[in-house]
Amino acid sequence: MRKVNCPECDGEIKVPDDAVKGEIVACPDCGANYEIEEIGKEIKIKPAESVGEDWGE
Amino acid sequence: MRKVNCPECDGEIKVPDDAVKGEIVACPDCGANYEIEEIGKEIKIKPAESVGEDWGE
Amino acid sequence: MKVGVVGASGYVGGELLRLLSTHPDVELNMVTSRTYAGEYVHRIHPSLKGFIDLTFSPLNIDKLTENDLVFTSVPHGKALEIVKRLYDAGVKVIDLSADYRLKNPKAYVEYYGYEHPYPEMLLKSVYGIPELHREEIRNARLISSPGCMAVTSLLGLAPLLKNNLVDTKHIIVDSKIGSSGAGGKPSASTHHAMRAGVIRPYKPVKHRHTAEIEQELSIIAKEDVKISMTPHAVDLVRGILCTNHTFLTKEVDIQQLWKIYRGMYKGEPFIRLIRDTKGIYKYPDPKFVVGSNFCDIGFDIDEKNNRLVALSASDNLMKGAAGSAIQCMNIVQGFNESNGLKYTPFTPV
Amino acid sequence: MKVGVVGASGYVGGELLRLLSTHPDVELNMVTSRTYAGEYVHRIHPSLKGFIDLTFSPLNIDKLTENDLVFTSVPHGKALEIVKRLYDAGVKVIDLSADYRLKNPKAYVEYYGYEHPYPEMLLKSVYGIPELHREEIRNARLISSPGCMAVTSLLGLAPLLKNNLVDTKHIIVDSKIGSSGAGGKPSASTHHAMRAGVIRPYKPVKHRHTAEIEQELSIIAKEDVKISMTPHAVDLVRGILCTNHTFLTKEVDIQQLWKIYRGMYKGEPFIRLIRDTKGIYKYPDPKFVVGSNFCDIGFDIDEKNNRLVALSASDNLMKGAAGSAIQCMNIVQGFNESNGLKYTPFTPV
Amino acid sequence: MKVGVVGASGYVGGELLRLLSTHPDVELNMVTSRTYAGEYVHRIHPSLKGFIDLTFSPLNIDKLTENDLVFTSVPHGKALEIVKRLYDAGVKVIDLSADYRLKNPKAYVEYYGYEHPYPEMLLKSVYGIPELHREEIRNARLISSPGCMAVTSLLGLAPLLKNNLVDTKHIIVDSKIGSSGAGGKPSASTHHAMRAGVIRPYKPVKHRHTAEIEQELSIIAKEDVKISMTPHAVDLVRGILCTNHTFLTKEVDIQQLWKIYRGMYKGEPFIRLIRDTKGIYKYPDPKFVVGSNFCDIGFDIDEKNNRLVALSASDNLMKGAAGSAIQCMNIVQGFNESNGLKYTPFTPV
Amino acid sequence: MKVGVVGASGYVGGELLRLLSTHPDVELNMVTSRTYAGEYVHRIHPSLKGFIDLTFSPLNIDKLTENDLVFTSVPHGKALEIVKRLYDAGVKVIDLSADYRLKNPKAYVEYYGYEHPYPEMLLKSVYGIPELHREEIRNARLISSPGCMAVTSLLGLAPLLKNNLVDTKHIIVDSKIGSSGAGGKPSASTHHAMRAGVIRPYKPVKHRHTAEIEQELSIIAKEDVKISMTPHAVDLVRGILCTNHTFLTKEVDIQQLWKIYRGMYKGEPFIRLIRDTKGIYKYPDPKFVVGSNFCDIGFDIDEKNNRLVALSASDNLMKGAAGSAIQCMNIVQGFNESNGLKYTPFTPV
Ligand SMILES: NC(=O)c1ccc[n+]([C@@H]2O[C@H](COP(=O)([O-])OP(=O)(O)OC[C@H]3O[C@@H](n4cnc5c(N)ncnc54)[C@H](OP(=O)(O)O)[C@@H]3O)[C@@H](O)[C@H]2O)c1
Ligand SMILES: NC(=O)c1ccc[n+]([C@@H]2O[C@H](COP(=O)([O-])OP(=O)(O)OC[C@H]3O[C@@H](n4cnc5c(N)ncnc54)[C@H](OP(=O)(O)O)[C@@H]3O)[C@@H](O)[C@H]2O)c1
Ligand SMILES: NC(=O)c1ccc[n+]([C@@H]2O[C@H](COP(=O)([O-])OP(=O)(O)OC[C@H]3O[C@@H](n4cnc5c(N)ncnc54)[C@H](OP(=O)(O)O)[C@@H]3O)[C@@H](O)[C@H]2O)c1
Ligand SMILES: NC(=O)c1ccc[n+]([C@@H]2O[C@H](COP(=O)([O-])OP(=O)(O)OC[C@H]3O[C@@H](n4cnc5c(N)ncnc54)[C@H](OP(=O)(O)O)[C@@H]3O)[C@@H](O)[C@H]2O)c1
Ligand SMILES: [Zn+2]
Ligand SMILES: [Zn+2]
């Protein structure tokens, strides 16, 4: 499991070992969604549309 | 039962018919204590020391 | 007089039914629910067993126009059409949603996320706080009942703004509210095990009631007033406390405040001033208004910091919703203003 | 009619004040408290602010005799003399304590630890449950209002005993009660932090209300009935649920039970039968009677085990105390039996 | 040791995670949820923020077989297949549902409404109460963790049945339980405003836990035992009190009862006997076990009526579910029986 | 190391006992109570049954000097002498009262109504918030543990003042607190029936914790900071939420706030930052820290009004009292800072 820091809040986002380009990952702290842009030696992510999910008021 | 207005908050303080000069009456709204200064056609009151009573925190 | 209630299966609807079913001057004629059409009212509002014999009707606006007056208590956005059609059909409407509360149509985009389809109606609608708009209410055909935290906060703050006592850019409304304030629809966050035991801030900034509080206070103050509001869910079913923190622009003492508050609320049947120096009820607390239509109001001053705290407490389903609405109905119909609202609150409950 | 309340600073006293202050047929004339004599009533019962103008009087029995009827709501043992003197002076008395509830003077030694000083009075006193003793109440000069758990349990069980359906030696009354049931006196065990969050059994055996339940059920069943009672304090302010577990001696089905319960309670203004198969209110729950004078009653059968569960729910300060007492006053005075008691309960509260 | 949890997004699942994440002897390897697959655990169990780094996995049984031991905490009926497949793959399973608790396959039809597909597995499964079955648990490959009210009641009653003290046909289990006992799924009846303030009886007869209590007590008593059970929802999140009402067949006094209870529970790490004559903790109350794995047990005798009341209190998510399951895991793996369970309860909470 | 607790029968004292009784590095040697001297600890703190074998000792300072470190948790005003004598005898002291918190002796007259007898001691005392004063704590001989609302508010506000982001004259601390915050002494206002169901403002102005918050924030901001504080009692046993309303003097966005808060609290074992856009735990709520030593902190911005709301939640008996004190003990003794404090909070509780 690799990690990348959240551009918004600096939280540690987990990136599964079998993740592929285009996959969506989410920040455990601030909830922001990111798309994996590049996954090689370095992992690059860019903001993705939030699903706007809300489990209640 | 007669009434006199509280100088502090304008609440209606009840003065029993058998009240006498020197008696303490209290305001139903703001809790201030007053001593009856004069009790004739008019009732006059002046501030009295509050007992500082507290029924709990 | 024939009365209907739209959204009668909700919490506000249920409270309207409770009040209307024993109101001396009205006939409760039609109560609607889409989900529970055909079902007995007491299946949804168990406490009303024995008080109301009706079953819910489907939402049929044509049939609703047979009433003299209709209360609409449906989610915001959903009252827009219902109210308009009833109004156009000549029925008096008291709307409990936010759909006709704001005068400025743009505020609907900002706070509610929709473009108001009937902006011209906004000016016809009277904001339903009798203590602020009694005369307009008397002649209204559309009354928009206030938000529960809005009315509670407004009643606490109005005398201060009326007397231009406080800094209009640093008013904080910190409110605390019970779970019935969120209505009857279950969700993960209202599930008892998750909702009990909380002190849960929600919408700490930009809460919707900000708009109506600012609107009304600006009218009263005759200047642009800004409100900073943060609501909190607490482990209660009914009740609101608004702690209205303000900063003084003039010197004022407690005696003057008594005068100011008495001045504004003298003779009001549902306002009680609570600021005692003895006993356990020194400041407003919703515990002692639950079930009644009172708004209890108190205040205190922090000279060191030029701060004035105005406290106001109500039952969100009564003065905060159904109670205010019935009070408005009484005014608009010329009934005794307290009819149907003579519920003494409890010690203890 | 002039009415007095002794022990008016207590919880039952306060509830009597709430009901009497808006009762159409009475004048609330004198309310006593030793501790708070001279103090305004709303200082002790904050919710009553605006409803009662009186201050507490000291406990002066001579002055109390100026009333037509006096309610006594003081701790057991403390009503003995007060009641006797008022009675002897020709005042009608409704006593809320246990001091005149039991017919057998020996039971006072066993359950209350005192020798009853006026055993002859016990037979003059009528046990104040209208559903069981309405005619005797009508002609009574001394009414002894029942214990809160006793009346709730009795109303649930009476139809079963009347119809000789259950084994009279294996009746379990498992009751749950809110904190107002213990009165207004603070102690280590009623301190909020210790009392909140509990399911606390107390007096799991030999609870005092056993005596009056056994007394009344034995009359109804015309045989010696034994009750096994265990009360529990739960985290509520108002409300009682009695789960009355019984074992059947005859075969009976749900339909017959409906008939039996309806047979006994038809026309009763404050009994509601609750046994639904739809909705969330399938069995009695005090949540839906809080603030009202109802006793909600339901039942179910466990054929496998010949068990019949009778459930009964009330507000301990209303049907369990002040409400029953006012109902008795209405009967004894010939008022409409529901006067002053028209409080609709809440959904939700 | 690698451990997995199926149904990890539920309340029991969450409590397992709480305990496992700090357990000294295990590696928490895989936690499943269908609904929240991919989501961080703390989004569902907020209190665990900082304790668990994992995200939920989808329910993939093949992957789950990589674990040495798996806990299954899914609704009854849903564990049937999952358990069977894991078991067949050689994984040890501790099932928290009811699917493998009963020995008699017919009881599944009667109480759960389904035909058990693997009746032969029922005899392989060990009923997971260490105080009753420690040696069998040590050698088990499938452990079926008890129902929360069942284990609480059983621990209170077992010593009485073991010593053949009570009438086996008149045992009443009146239980009271907090809202977490019903799991995490929202519904109309668990919505806070409707669930708060209740004393709500549900399934007053024929509750499912009856089956397992009867099964276990019959083994202990070596005769056919009948249980009459009525559960009640109360306004708490965590906690169970079982009031076990029994009738004595032999004479016994309090001193002998102390001996009987101590005899059975001496050395048990998670049983405390509570029967004090001083202080406020005289009988068991879940308030004082919340968060811990204790079952507190007490008793009292009603000589007049030959009744013995056995009281037992637990935290439904701990001794009533996850705590018992971890205790079983410790036994089956040969760990110290208290590892991961050293949580001291609170005064006050 | 030998440790003593003075005032061990109180709520803070009891929580200290809970933590110390399982702390790996200390020997709990002496626990005092004047009222309960000779009584077993579990009679007063029922949950600790089985954890502590000690009985309370009378308050004998000579005997207390046999300890290496003593916690004093008695009412303010009552710790003055006890602390001084222990300190002079060379014992390390961690005082949980307010008696040694303030640096300015005059503040004691203003806020506590007494003249401080040992003003020179005030400068020797270190204010016990590790996140603010860890290095000074390490070398302290007298540590003054902070007020429960003070520490909670301070942790929420400190990063803002450190970065000079907010108007130091318009900071509102609106706090909500459970009943254990008022200690274990029963009174009319803490009686369950009166204390349940409240949202009760108390000391809306001039609350004592104002003094210590202003003291600490002024140090951090390097200028004179004014705090406007209003606390409210809510219907909970444990837990505090501070809603810290501030007005921005600089522009700042959410991303910068994350950096500012992370910057200050990186690596802190008992701070969690909570500001989520998904799930139900979006902002701090004491529900999810109960029983643990965490302070959960979050924030939001109201651009329209230049307002920044900083939210902070703690368990008043843990981070708000005993937890912070143990953390300080760990630091001063060179133990692992988390020892004895590894309590995971609950979902749900
Ligand atoms: N709760 C309070 O304290 C409070 C206070 C003041 C104002 N209000 C306002 O009063 C209104 C009702 O609130 P509530 O708390 O009673 O909510 P609620 O319990 O959720 O009830 C909503 C009612 O509206 C009906 N409804 C829902 N969607 C509808 C639709 N699309 N069209 C027509 N009817 C619909 C529902 O019935 P069916 O789904 O069965 O048709 C239900 O009767 C809201 O606008 C709320 O903001 C609430
Ligand atoms: N609470 C219930 O749900 C309930 C239900 C049914 C029946 N009851 C019965 O009703 C009675 C009152 O109960 P409560 O709950 O109202 O109790 P409470 O709150 O403790 O009130 C007791 C009242 O009695 C007065 N009192 C106390 N000692 C007295 C004495 N020696 N002589 C004269 N007055 C005395 C007290 O006032 P001062 O001290 O100021 O004089 C107070 O007004 C009790 O007998 C109780 O068993 C209670
Ligand atoms: N709550 C208690 O006090 C308690 C005590 C003892 C025993 N139990 C038993 O423990 C079990 C879990 O109870 P709970 O209270 O934790 O319930 P819960 O909160 O409703 O959780 C149920 C869990 O099962 C999963 N699930 C639901 N349907 C499923 C299906 N068809 N297949 C696979 N997974 C499914 C859910 O996750 P997804 O939907 O995300 O997959 C969730 O994680 C139940 O059998 C219950 O009877 C509960
Ligand atoms: N509760 C909180 O959340 C909290 C948080 C932070 C700080 N604090 C502070 O911690 C201290 C204790 O609070 P608490 O909540 O534990 O209060 P509490 O429950 O009332 O306990 C007070 C303790 O002090 C003892 N005590 C009382 N008067 C005394 C005296 N004159 N001399 C010696 N001992 C005396 C009492 O025991 P005996 O009467 O048996 O001797 C009792 O053990 C207070 O200073 C409080 O401000 C409390
Ligand atoms: Zn992030
Ligand atoms: Zn006054």
PDB file of N, CA and C in Angstrom, chain D residues 259-277:
ATOM      1  N   LYS D 259     -62.594  -8.047  23.760  1.00  0.00           N
ATOM      2  CA  LYS D 259     -63.935  -7.944  24.321  1.00  0.00           C
ATOM      3  C   LYS D 259     -63.890  -7.664  25.825  1.00  0.00           C
ATOM      4  N   ILE D 260     -63.015  -8.379  26.482  1.00  0.00           N
ATOM      5  CA  ILE D 260     -62.903  -8.235  27.937  1.00  0.00           C
ATOM      6  C   ILE D 260     -62.435  -6.826  28.319  1.00  0.00           C
ATOM      7  N   TYR D 261     -61.428  -6.327  27.612  1.00  0.00           N
ATOM      8  CA  TYR D 261     -60.932  -4.992  27.937  1.00  0.00           C
ATOM      9  C   TYR D 261     -61.940  -3.916  27.549  1.00  0.00           C
ATOM     10  N   ARG D 262     -62.520  -4.051  26.377  1.00  0.00           N
ATOM     11  CA  ARG D 262     -63.538  -3.070  25.979  1.00  0.00           C
ATOM     12  C   ARG D 262     -64.714  -3.121  26.938  1.00  0.00           C
ATOM     13  N   GLY D 263     -65.070  -4.305  27.346  1.00  0.00           N
ATOM     14  CA  GLY D 263     -66.198  -4.467  28.261  1.00  0.00           C
ATOM     15  C   GLY D 263     -65.989  -3.652  29.528  1.00  0.00           C
ATOM     16  N   MET D 264     -64.821  -3.707  30.038  1.00  0.00           N
ATOM     17  CA  MET D 264     -64.572  -3.002  31.307  1.00  0.00           C
ATOM     18  C   MET D 264     -64.391  -1.502  31.107  1.00  0.00           C
ATOM     19  N   TYR D 265     -63.796  -1.079  29.991  1.00  0.00           N
ATOM     20  CA  TYR D 265     -63.398   0.328  29.871  1.00  0.00           C
ATOM     21  C   TYR D 265     -64.222   1.150  28.890  1.00  0.00           C
ATOM     22  N   LYS D 266     -65.266   0.576  28.354  1.00  0.00           N
ATOM     23  CA  LYS D 266     -66.108   1.326  27.407  1.00  0.00           C
ATOM     24  C   LYS D 266     -66.550   2.650  28.031  1.00  0.00           C
ATOM     25  N   GLY D 267     -66.354   3.736  27.291  1.00  0.00           N
ATOM     26  CA  GLY D 267     -66.813   5.029  27.780  1.00  0.00           C
ATOM     27  C   GLY D 267     -65.879   5.724  28.752  1.00  0.00           C
ATOM     28  N   GLU D 268     -64.849   5.020  29.174  1.00  0.00           N
ATOM     29  CA  GLU D 268     -63.914   5.676  30.092  1.00  0.00           C
ATOM     30  C   GLU D 268     -63.165   6.782  29.360  1.00  0.00           C
ATOM     31  N   PRO D 269     -63.179   8.016  29.912  1.00  0.00           N
ATOM     32  CA  PRO D 269     -62.550   9.107  29.163  1.00  0.00           C
ATOM     33  C   PRO D 269     -61.025   9.034  29.111  1.00  0.00           C
ATOM     34  N   PHE D 270     -60.427   8.293  30.020  1.00  0.00           N
ATOM     35  CA  PHE D 270     -58.961   8.334  30.073  1.00  0.00           C
ATOM     36  C   PHE D 270     -58.274   6.977  29.912  1.00  0.00           C
ATOM     37  N   ILE D 271     -58.998   6.057  29.301  1.00  0.00           N
ATOM     38  CA  ILE D 271     -58.381   4.769  28.974  1.00  0.00           C
ATOM     39  C   ILE D 271     -58.339   4.640  27.453  1.00  0.00           C
ATOM     40  N   ARG D 272     -57.183   4.274  26.926  1.00  0.00           N
ATOM     41  CA  ARG D 272     -57.099   3.964  25.491  1.00  0.00           C
ATOM     42  C   ARG D 272     -56.531   2.553  25.354  1.00  0.00           C
ATOM     43  N   LEU D 273     -57.140   1.758  24.495  1.00  0.00           N
ATOM     44  CA  LEU D 273     -56.618   0.412  24.253  1.00  0.00           C
ATOM     45  C   LEU D 273     -55.673   0.449  23.061  1.00  0.00           C
ATOM     46  N   ILE D 274     -54.478  -0.038  23.262  1.00  0.00           N
ATOM     47  CA  ILE D 274     -53.422   0.027  22.247  1.00  0.00           C
ATOM     48  C   ILE D 274     -52.904  -1.372  21.981  1.00  0.00           C
ATOM     49  N   ARG D 275     -53.310  -1.909  20.882  1.00  0.00           N
ATOM     50  CA  ARG D 275     -52.743  -3.187  20.445  1.00  0.00           C
ATOM     51  C   ARG D 275     -52.900  -3.222  18.945  1.00  0.00           C
ATOM     52  N   ASP D 276     -51.893  -2.684  18.285  1.00  0.00           N
ATOM     53  CA  ASP D 276     -51.990  -2.504  16.847  1.00  0.00           C
ATOM     54  C   ASP D 276     -51.045  -3.493  16.171  1.00  0.00           C
ATOM     55  N   THR D 277     -51.342  -3.799  14.929  1.00  0.00           N
ATOM     56  CA  THR D 277     -50.442  -4.683  14.204  1.00  0.00           C
ATOM     57  C   THR D 277     -49.722  -3.912  13.098  1.00  0.00           C
TER      58      THR D 277
END
